[in-house]
């Protein structure tokens, strides 16, 4: 069963178009089509509704800001709140890149190596090991959070971003391993590995010269996944960092949760916070959708 | 035989750093938390000794106002609404897009985009949308209902003592339905085309085609979706913290842990965390075993 | 678009973003720094103004050091306390932090997280500068661990004069019954929710003010030192009155911070709000002039106090700088500069009333003569564990109004976290 989901992995975009006979329709075609696209539009409006409120509020000023007139367009457009939000979030914005980029790259690389071994270069008990790794993906992090602080400070990792890089990388290993394992299980023919083994090519050489070059699509998926989840994380951030040395979610929460919150600045801040991950989704979403499917544990 | 052994040793070596890290950071720390949950460490000073399962039983017998049971109830309501909501909405979207809609990429991207946003960021706006004012004071979604003359739909949202947690699930549904849609799309596309063709040749209507041929093929997808949304909901913390803040009405175990840690009751926090882990394990472990078995069969 | 082109586009986009932030320097204080990181929850309004005033004095008195603002915003410090707890856990303490004097401070002392400041008290001549009662409250096991910056009063009822006038209320009520009568008048005059209220700790404050009226100052203090039981019929009656009081408040209280409730008062949608006297400074800072104040009806001359104090945490990076900060906080000039803006009154008794706004001059006079009682939500009466349990119970009551359950919960909380006899 594993093949079908993985077939839709990264190369999903190039999946062959379906032809074949159409089923008998219950409704006349134009009516069905109107309903279908009507629904699609309605859902788009619903999904975009929060985004609309965010955008219009962020450009409002003074008395216009308020729950009551929140659906109205701004009478006067101003960038003041954006400037204010940027002042509050700027430093942590940079820090979050320093967090999310290393996390995405390192955990993807580790995941690729693990995935390769577990899919094609198996060892006795590999299934049990794989299950144990996977379980790490599902644990509620509260169950490790209390001692985690002590362990990282005992290890001598600096508080703030370095600590968070370590933690996100480690807890990202399970999902990256899973994605690459499923990916390699479909794209690499068994014979290729056997040939390499016969050839006497070492594992590392096989991995480096045969496997890595065809792993780009897998990397796109894990990099995006890890980038977004470490960018958006709040739980680890609030336990292991603070507004001074932490990522942007902490700074945004401080901005939005202030005693006399400036709602326009909070909304502008929410948009600034979401911009990088949104860009990733809009530009690479196509490849990602396929990848997420592989990311799901399927049977 | 010697040759075979030689070939798997490097594989084990390559993944051993990961195994060590996970052994320490997942299983080691869980062990540590379990150990802590059995002690009487109720402040920042070292524990005086072990108290057995007291910290667990106290959660059910002597927690003030049955606070823990209340948080479990909240979690249950949230989880049910969240799972049903994402799966229904995700399925509808997948059905709408499944047969190659025009501009499919556009629809898909829009439906999926909330997933890119953090709960902390979307909490900022959902706090507004779920404004509790009604009638002329209405704001947010209530204002839309009011404006459309649907005043009866106006709701106190998450401040409702009984069903508040259902409202709290709304932003989560918004966020993750797109993901579930993607899962279903993959599921649909994994169904061999011959099955559809055969059904169509047999003269099945669209409804029959889905009901009798396609949906049964989606069981694994639905199972994945349930597991993924279910375990996410167990961990739900960011969303609740940014929409309502920590308070009685919307307290779930994950938030309770945080509140307990703030008052430095480490052993109690550990006990709640371990309990949460057990709930997740009861669902996930059989699933992982099932996945493992069915992979071996194929 | 091909994948590689999209990846390139993304790289360009991120590169640009990164470049724009690369120049923003890190605020991280390093070892051996001249910076003193002062951790507070005074991030905006009158609180920020007060902090700025204090920083002004610090800049001249401690020119060798640089002030680093570690403020974390959030109602009554709840967010800040969360951050602080995790920083202390991570052994990454700020150079100094704000903590409520009294029982709350004892958490940090018991957990061995603070340095003893007794020697500094002698050196800086602080021992006789503060009232004896306050010093007693700060002393644990013969040692003093913090320097109080101010005194706040918690049991003040703020009002919107215009709204009161419209309903024909000319005089402040002095009894609870009188207050209920006024609230009814306001309701009859079309003010649907005349008493503005926020969530969790603001509800605790209202409840405590009412308890002072019902039980009297002495019995109220007894609740926190174990002399007064939580189980009696008097308490049941008080909770019933509190339940009645809640019917005059805004229903969406659980979504409100105290400033949101304050806005109801300013907008004339409510007539009253019970809040600490930081509200005066905040109303002034927001340019709202039309407010009146009185002690909560039935509280008589009871002064429910809370004090912000600063400490020297163990492991502070710049202990010398912190000491200079603490010296400034304890000095008469520092206290004057701070309190004139913050809306509180100096903890020192030797600061003149000149330069203080009207409300504070009155409070300074009251402080000398009034009966003093502590506050639980603001840490002078109870430790954080107790505070948490009471807060949770009040939150439940706000949603279900179950009188018996609240009383049982409060009694259990006192039994579990209160003083052990």
CSV table of N, CA and C in Angstrom, one decimal, chain A residues 158-280:
chain,number,residue,atom,x,y,z
A,158,UNK,N,24.1,27.1,24.5
A,158,UNK,CA,23.7,28.5,24.8
A,158,UNK,C,22.2,28.6,24.8
A,159,UNK,N,21.6,29.3,25.7
A,159,UNK,CA,20.1,29.5,25.7
A,159,UNK,C,19.7,30.3,24.5
A,160,UNK,N,18.4,30.2,24.1
A,160,UNK,CA,17.9,30.9,22.9
A,160,UNK,C,18.1,30.1,21.7
A,161,UNK,N,18.5,30.7,20.6
A,161,UNK,CA,18.5,30.1,19.3
A,161,UNK,C,19.3,28.8,19.2
A,162,UNK,N,20.5,28.7,19.8
A,162,UNK,CA,21.3,27.4,19.6
A,162,UNK,C,20.5,26.3,20.3
A,163,UNK,N,19.9,26.5,21.5
A,163,UNK,CA,19.1,25.5,22.1
A,163,UNK,C,18.0,25.1,21.2
A,164,UNK,N,17.3,26.0,20.7
A,164,UNK,CA,16.1,25.7,19.9
A,164,UNK,C,16.5,25.0,18.6
A,165,UNK,N,17.7,25.3,18.0
A,165,UNK,CA,18.1,24.6,16.8
A,165,UNK,C,18.3,23.1,17.2
A,166,UNK,N,19.0,22.9,18.3
A,166,UNK,CA,19.2,21.5,18.7
A,166,UNK,C,17.9,20.8,18.9
A,167,UNK,N,17.0,21.4,19.6
A,167,UNK,CA,15.8,20.7,20.0
A,167,UNK,C,14.9,20.4,18.7
A,168,UNK,N,14.7,21.4,17.9
A,168,UNK,CA,13.9,21.2,16.7
A,168,UNK,C,14.5,20.2,15.8
A,169,UNK,N,15.9,20.2,15.7
A,169,UNK,CA,16.5,19.2,14.8
A,169,UNK,C,16.3,17.8,15.3
A,170,UNK,N,16.5,17.6,16.6
A,170,UNK,CA,16.3,16.3,17.2
A,170,UNK,C,14.9,15.8,17.0
A,171,UNK,N,13.9,16.7,17.4
A,171,UNK,CA,12.5,16.2,17.3
A,171,UNK,C,12.0,16.2,15.9
A,172,UNK,N,12.8,16.7,15.0
A,172,UNK,CA,12.4,16.7,13.6
A,172,UNK,C,12.9,15.4,12.9
A,173,UNK,N,13.8,14.7,13.5
A,173,UNK,CA,14.4,13.5,12.9
A,173,UNK,C,13.3,12.5,12.5
A,174,UNK,N,12.3,12.2,13.4
A,174,UNK,CA,11.4,11.2,13.0
A,174,UNK,C,10.6,11.5,11.7
A,175,UNK,N,10.1,12.7,11.6
A,175,UNK,CA,9.3,13.0,10.4
A,175,UNK,C,10.1,13.0,9.1
A,176,UNK,N,11.4,13.5,9.2
A,176,UNK,CA,12.2,13.6,8.1
A,176,UNK,C,12.6,12.1,7.7
A,177,UNK,N,12.9,11.3,8.7
A,177,UNK,CA,13.2,9.9,8.4
A,177,UNK,C,12.0,9.2,7.7
A,178,UNK,N,10.8,9.5,8.1
A,178,UNK,CA,9.7,8.9,7.6
A,178,UNK,C,9.5,9.3,6.1
A,179,UNK,N,9.6,10.6,5.9
A,179,UNK,CA,9.4,11.1,4.5
A,179,UNK,C,10.4,10.5,3.5
A,180,UNK,N,11.6,10.5,4.0
A,180,UNK,CA,12.7,10.0,3.1
A,180,UNK,C,12.6,8.5,2.9
A,181,UNK,N,12.2,7.8,3.9
A,181,UNK,CA,12.1,6.3,3.8
A,181,UNK,C,11.0,6.0,2.8
A,182,UNK,N,9.8,6.7,2.9
A,182,UNK,CA,8.8,6.4,1.9
A,182,UNK,C,9.2,6.8,0.5
A,183,UNK,N,9.9,7.9,0.5
A,183,UNK,CA,10.3,8.4,-0.8
A,183,UNK,C,11.3,7.5,-1.5
A,184,UNK,N,12.3,7.1,-0.8
A,184,UNK,CA,13.3,6.2,-1.4
A,184,UNK,C,12.7,4.8,-1.7
A,185,UNK,N,11.8,4.4,-0.9
A,185,UNK,CA,11.1,3.1,-1.1
A,185,UNK,C,10.5,3.0,-2.5
A,186,UNK,N,10.1,4.2,-3.1
A,186,UNK,CA,9.5,4.2,-4.4
A,186,UNK,C,10.5,4.5,-5.5
A,187,UNK,N,11.4,5.5,-5.2
A,187,UNK,CA,12.2,5.9,-6.4
A,187,UNK,C,13.5,5.1,-6.6
A,188,UNK,N,13.9,4.3,-5.6
A,188,UNK,CA,15.2,3.6,-5.8
A,188,UNK,C,14.9,2.1,-6.0
A,189,UNK,N,15.2,1.6,-7.2
A,189,UNK,CA,15.0,0.2,-7.4
A,189,UNK,C,15.9,-0.7,-6.5
A,190,UNK,N,15.4,-1.7,-6.0
A,190,UNK,CA,16.2,-2.6,-5.2
A,190,UNK,C,17.4,-3.1,-5.9
A,191,UNK,N,17.3,-3.3,-7.2
A,191,UNK,CA,18.4,-3.9,-8.0
A,191,UNK,C,19.6,-2.9,-7.9
A,192,UNK,N,19.3,-1.6,-7.9
A,192,UNK,CA,20.4,-0.6,-7.9
A,192,UNK,C,21.3,-0.8,-6.7
A,193,UNK,N,20.6,-1.0,-5.6
A,193,UNK,CA,21.4,-1.1,-4.3
A,193,UNK,C,22.2,-2.4,-4.4
A,194,UNK,N,21.5,-3.5,-4.8
A,194,UNK,CA,22.2,-4.8,-4.9
A,194,UNK,C,23.4,-4.7,-5.8
A,195,UNK,N,23.2,-4.0,-6.9
A,195,UNK,CA,24.4,-3.9,-7.8
A,195,UNK,C,25.5,-3.1,-7.1
A,196,UNK,N,25.1,-2.1,-6.4
A,196,UNK,CA,26.2,-1.3,-5.7
A,196,UNK,C,26.9,-2.1,-4.7
A,197,UNK,N,26.1,-3.0,-4.0
A,197,UNK,CA,26.7,-3.8,-3.0
A,197,UNK,C,27.7,-4.8,-3.6
A,198,UNK,N,27.2,-5.4,-4.7
A,198,UNK,CA,28.1,-6.4,-5.4
A,198,UNK,C,29.3,-5.7,-5.8
A,199,UNK,N,29.2,-4.5,-6.3
A,199,UNK,CA,30.2,-3.7,-6.8
A,199,UNK,C,31.3,-3.4,-5.7
A,200,UNK,N,30.8,-3.6,-4.4
A,200,UNK,CA,31.7,-3.3,-3.3
A,200,UNK,C,31.6,-1.8,-2.9
A,201,UNK,N,30.7,-1.0,-3.6
A,201,UNK,CA,30.6,0.4,-3.2
A,201,UNK,C,30.1,0.5,-1.8
A,202,UNK,N,30.8,1.3,-1.0
A,202,UNK,CA,30.4,1.4,0.4
A,202,UNK,C,29.1,2.1,0.5
A,203,UNK,N,28.5,2.0,1.7
A,203,UNK,CA,27.2,2.6,2.0
A,203,UNK,C,27.3,4.1,1.7
A,204,UNK,N,28.3,4.8,2.3
A,204,UNK,CA,28.4,6.2,2.2
A,204,UNK,C,28.5,6.7,0.8
A,205,UNK,N,29.4,5.9,0.0
A,205,UNK,CA,29.6,6.3,-1.4
A,205,UNK,C,28.3,6.1,-2.2
A,206,UNK,N,27.6,5.0,-1.9
A,206,UNK,CA,26.3,4.8,-2.6
A,206,UNK,C,25.4,5.9,-2.3
A,207,UNK,N,25.3,6.2,-1.0
A,207,UNK,CA,24.4,7.3,-0.6
A,207,UNK,C,24.7,8.6,-1.3
A,208,UNK,N,26.0,8.9,-1.3
A,208,UNK,CA,26.5,10.2,-1.8
A,208,UNK,C,26.3,10.3,-3.3
A,209,UNK,N,26.8,9.3,-4.0
A,209,UNK,CA,26.9,9.4,-5.4
A,209,UNK,C,25.6,8.9,-6.1
A,210,UNK,N,24.9,8.0,-5.6
A,210,UNK,CA,23.7,7.5,-6.3
A,210,UNK,C,22.4,8.1,-5.7
A,211,UNK,N,22.4,8.2,-4.4
A,211,UNK,CA,21.1,8.5,-3.8
A,211,UNK,C,20.8,10.0,-3.7
A,212,UNK,N,21.8,10.8,-3.1
A,212,UNK,CA,21.6,12.2,-2.9
A,212,UNK,C,21.2,12.9,-4.1
A,213,UNK,N,21.9,12.6,-5.3
A,213,UNK,CA,21.5,13.4,-6.5
A,213,UNK,C,20.0,13.3,-6.9
A,214,UNK,N,19.4,12.2,-6.5
A,214,UNK,CA,18.0,12.0,-6.9
A,214,UNK,C,17.0,12.4,-5.8
A,215,UNK,N,17.6,13.1,-4.7
A,215,UNK,CA,16.7,13.3,-3.5
A,215,UNK,C,16.2,14.7,-3.5
A,216,UNK,N,16.3,15.5,-4.5
A,216,UNK,CA,15.9,16.9,-4.5
A,216,UNK,C,14.5,17.0,-4.0
A,217,UNK,N,13.6,16.2,-4.7
A,217,UNK,CA,12.2,16.4,-4.3
A,217,UNK,C,11.9,16.1,-2.9
A,218,UNK,N,12.6,15.1,-2.4
A,218,UNK,CA,12.4,14.7,-1.0
A,218,UNK,C,12.9,15.9,-0.1
A,219,UNK,N,14.0,16.5,-0.5
A,219,UNK,CA,14.5,17.6,0.3
A,219,UNK,C,13.6,18.8,0.3
A,220,UNK,N,13.0,19.0,-0.8
A,220,UNK,CA,12.0,20.2,-0.9
A,220,UNK,C,11.0,20.0,0.2
A,221,UNK,N,10.5,18.7,0.3
A,221,UNK,CA,9.4,18.5,1.3
A,221,UNK,C,9.9,18.6,2.7
A,222,UNK,N,11.0,18.0,3.0
A,222,UNK,CA,11.4,18.0,4.4
A,222,UNK,C,11.9,19.4,4.8
A,223,UNK,N,12.6,20.1,3.9
A,223,UNK,CA,13.0,21.4,4.2
A,223,UNK,C,11.9,22.3,4.5
A,224,UNK,N,10.9,22.3,3.7
A,224,UNK,CA,9.7,23.1,3.9
A,224,UNK,C,9.0,22.8,5.2
A,225,UNK,N,8.9,21.5,5.4
A,225,UNK,CA,8.2,21.0,6.6
A,225,UNK,C,8.9,21.5,7.9
A,226,UNK,N,10.2,21.3,7.9
A,226,UNK,CA,10.9,21.7,9.1
A,226,UNK,C,11.1,23.2,9.2
A,227,UNK,N,11.2,23.8,8.1
A,227,UNK,CA,11.3,25.3,8.1
A,227,UNK,C,10.0,25.9,8.8
A,228,UNK,N,8.8,25.4,8.3
A,228,UNK,CA,7.6,26.0,8.8
A,228,UNK,C,7.4,25.6,10.2
A,229,UNK,N,7.6,24.3,10.6
A,229,UNK,CA,7.3,24.0,11.9
A,229,UNK,C,8.2,24.6,12.9
A,230,UNK,N,9.5,24.8,12.6
A,230,UNK,CA,10.3,25.5,13.6
A,230,UNK,C,10.0,27.0,13.6
A,231,UNK,N,9.6,27.5,12.4
A,231,UNK,CA,9.3,29.0,12.4
A,231,UNK,C,8.0,29.2,13.2
A,232,UNK,N,7.1,28.3,13.1
A,232,UNK,CA,5.8,28.6,13.7
A,232,UNK,C,5.7,28.1,15.2
A,233,UNK,N,6.7,27.4,15.7
A,233,UNK,CA,6.6,26.8,17.0
A,233,UNK,C,6.5,27.9,18.1
A,234,UNK,N,5.7,27.5,19.1
A,234,UNK,CA,5.6,28.4,20.2
A,234,UNK,C,5.9,27.7,21.5
A,235,UNK,N,5.6,26.4,21.6
A,235,UNK,CA,5.7,25.6,22.8
A,235,UNK,C,7.2,25.6,23.2
A,236,UNK,N,8.1,25.1,22.3
A,236,UNK,CA,9.5,25.0,22.7
A,236,UNK,C,10.0,26.4,22.9
A,237,UNK,N,9.6,27.3,22.1
A,237,UNK,CA,10.1,28.7,22.2
A,237,UNK,C,9.8,29.3,23.6
A,238,UNK,N,8.6,29.1,24.1
A,238,UNK,CA,8.3,29.7,25.4
A,238,UNK,C,8.9,29.0,26.6
A,239,UNK,N,9.2,27.7,26.4
A,239,UNK,CA,9.9,27.0,27.4
A,239,UNK,C,11.4,27.3,27.4
A,240,UNK,N,12.0,27.5,26.2
A,240,UNK,CA,13.4,27.5,26.1
A,240,UNK,C,14.0,28.8,25.7
A,241,UNK,N,13.2,29.8,25.5
A,241,UNK,CA,13.8,31.1,25.1
A,241,UNK,C,12.9,32.2,25.7
A,242,UNK,N,13.3,33.4,25.4
A,242,UNK,CA,12.4,34.6,25.8
A,242,UNK,C,12.5,35.7,24.8
A,243,UNK,N,11.8,36.8,25.1
A,243,UNK,CA,11.7,37.8,24.0
A,243,UNK,C,13.1,38.4,23.6
A,244,UNK,N,14.0,38.2,24.5
A,244,UNK,CA,15.4,38.7,24.2
A,244,UNK,C,16.1,37.9,23.2
A,245,UNK,N,16.0,36.6,23.4
A,245,UNK,CA,16.8,35.7,22.5
A,245,UNK,C,16.0,34.7,21.8
A,246,UNK,N,14.7,34.8,21.7
A,246,UNK,CA,13.8,33.8,21.1
A,246,UNK,C,13.3,34.2,19.8
A,247,UNK,N,12.5,33.3,19.2
A,247,UNK,CA,12.0,33.5,17.8
A,247,UNK,C,10.8,34.4,17.8
A,248,UNK,N,10.3,34.6,16.6
A,248,UNK,CA,9.3,35.6,16.4
A,248,UNK,C,7.9,35.4,17.0
A,249,UNK,N,7.6,34.1,17.2
A,249,UNK,CA,6.3,33.8,17.8
A,249,UNK,C,6.2,34.4,19.2
A,250,UNK,N,7.4,34.4,19.9
A,250,UNK,CA,7.4,34.9,21.3
A,250,UNK,C,7.2,36.4,21.2
A,251,UNK,N,7.9,37.0,20.3
A,251,UNK,CA,7.8,38.5,20.1
A,251,UNK,C,6.4,38.9,19.8
A,252,UNK,N,5.8,38.1,18.8
A,252,UNK,CA,4.5,38.5,18.4
A,252,UNK,C,3.5,38.3,19.6
A,253,UNK,N,3.7,37.3,20.3
A,253,UNK,CA,2.8,37.1,21.5
A,253,UNK,C,2.9,38.3,22.5
A,254,UNK,N,4.1,38.8,22.6
A,254,UNK,CA,4.3,39.9,23.5
A,254,UNK,C,3.6,41.1,23.0
A,255,UNK,N,3.8,41.3,21.6
A,255,UNK,CA,3.2,42.5,21.0
A,255,UNK,C,1.7,42.4,21.1
A,256,UNK,N,1.1,41.2,20.8
A,256,UNK,CA,-0.4,41.1,20.7
A,256,UNK,C,-1.0,41.0,22.1
A,257,UNK,N,-0.2,40.6,23.1
A,257,UNK,CA,-0.8,40.3,24.4
A,257,UNK,C,-0.5,41.4,25.4
A,258,UNK,N,0.0,42.6,24.9
A,258,UNK,CA,0.3,43.7,25.8
A,258,UNK,C,-0.9,44.2,26.5
A,259,UNK,N,-0.7,44.9,27.6
A,259,UNK,CA,-1.8,45.4,28.4
A,259,UNK,C,-2.8,46.3,27.6
A,260,UNK,N,-2.3,47.2,26.9
A,260,UNK,CA,-3.1,48.0,26.0
A,260,UNK,C,-2.7,47.7,24.6
A,261,UNK,N,-3.1,46.5,24.1
A,261,UNK,CA,-2.6,46.1,22.8
A,261,UNK,C,-3.0,47.1,21.7
A,262,UNK,N,-2.0,47.3,20.9
A,262,UNK,CA,-2.3,48.1,19.7
A,262,UNK,C,-2.7,47.1,18.6
A,263,UNK,N,-4.0,47.0,18.4
A,263,UNK,CA,-4.5,45.9,17.5
A,263,UNK,C,-4.0,46.0,16.1
A,264,UNK,N,-3.9,47.2,15.6
A,264,UNK,CA,-3.4,47.3,14.2
A,264,UNK,C,-1.9,46.8,14.2
A,265,UNK,N,-1.1,47.2,15.2
A,265,UNK,CA,0.3,46.7,15.1
A,265,UNK,C,0.3,45.2,15.3
A,266,UNK,N,-0.6,44.6,16.2
A,266,UNK,CA,-0.6,43.2,16.4
A,266,UNK,C,-0.9,42.5,15.1
A,267,UNK,N,-1.9,43.0,14.3
A,267,UNK,CA,-2.3,42.4,13.0
A,267,UNK,C,-1.2,42.5,12.0
A,268,UNK,N,-0.5,43.7,12.0
A,268,UNK,CA,0.6,43.8,11.1
A,268,UNK,C,1.7,42.9,11.5
A,269,UNK,N,1.9,42.7,12.8
A,269,UNK,CA,2.9,41.8,13.3
A,269,UNK,C,2.6,40.3,12.9
A,270,UNK,N,1.3,40.0,13.0
A,270,UNK,CA,0.9,38.6,12.6
A,270,UNK,C,1.2,38.4,11.1
A,271,UNK,N,1.0,39.4,10.3
A,271,UNK,CA,1.3,39.3,8.9
A,271,UNK,C,2.8,39.1,8.6
A,272,UNK,N,3.5,40.0,9.3
A,272,UNK,CA,5.0,39.9,9.1
A,272,UNK,C,5.5,38.5,9.6
A,273,UNK,N,5.0,38.1,10.7
A,273,UNK,CA,5.4,36.7,11.2
A,273,UNK,C,5.1,35.6,10.2
A,274,UNK,N,3.9,35.8,9.5
A,274,UNK,CA,3.5,34.7,8.6
A,274,UNK,C,4.1,34.8,7.2
A,275,UNK,N,4.7,35.9,6.9
A,275,UNK,CA,5.2,36.2,5.5
A,275,UNK,C,6.1,35.1,5.0
A,276,UNK,N,7.2,34.8,5.7
A,276,UNK,CA,8.1,33.8,5.1
A,276,UNK,C,7.5,32.4,4.9
A,277,UNK,N,6.7,31.9,5.8
A,277,UNK,CA,6.1,30.6,5.6
A,277,UNK,C,5.1,30.7,4.5
A,278,UNK,N,4.4,31.8,4.4
A,278,UNK,CA,3.4,31.9,3.3
A,278,UNK,C,4.1,31.9,2.0
A,279,UNK,N,5.2,32.6,1.9
A,279,UNK,CA,5.9,32.6,0.6
A,279,UNK,C,6.3,31.2,0.3
A,280,UNK,N,6.8,30.5,1.2
A,280,UNK,CA,7.2,29.1,1.0
A,280,UNK,C,6.0,28.3,0.4
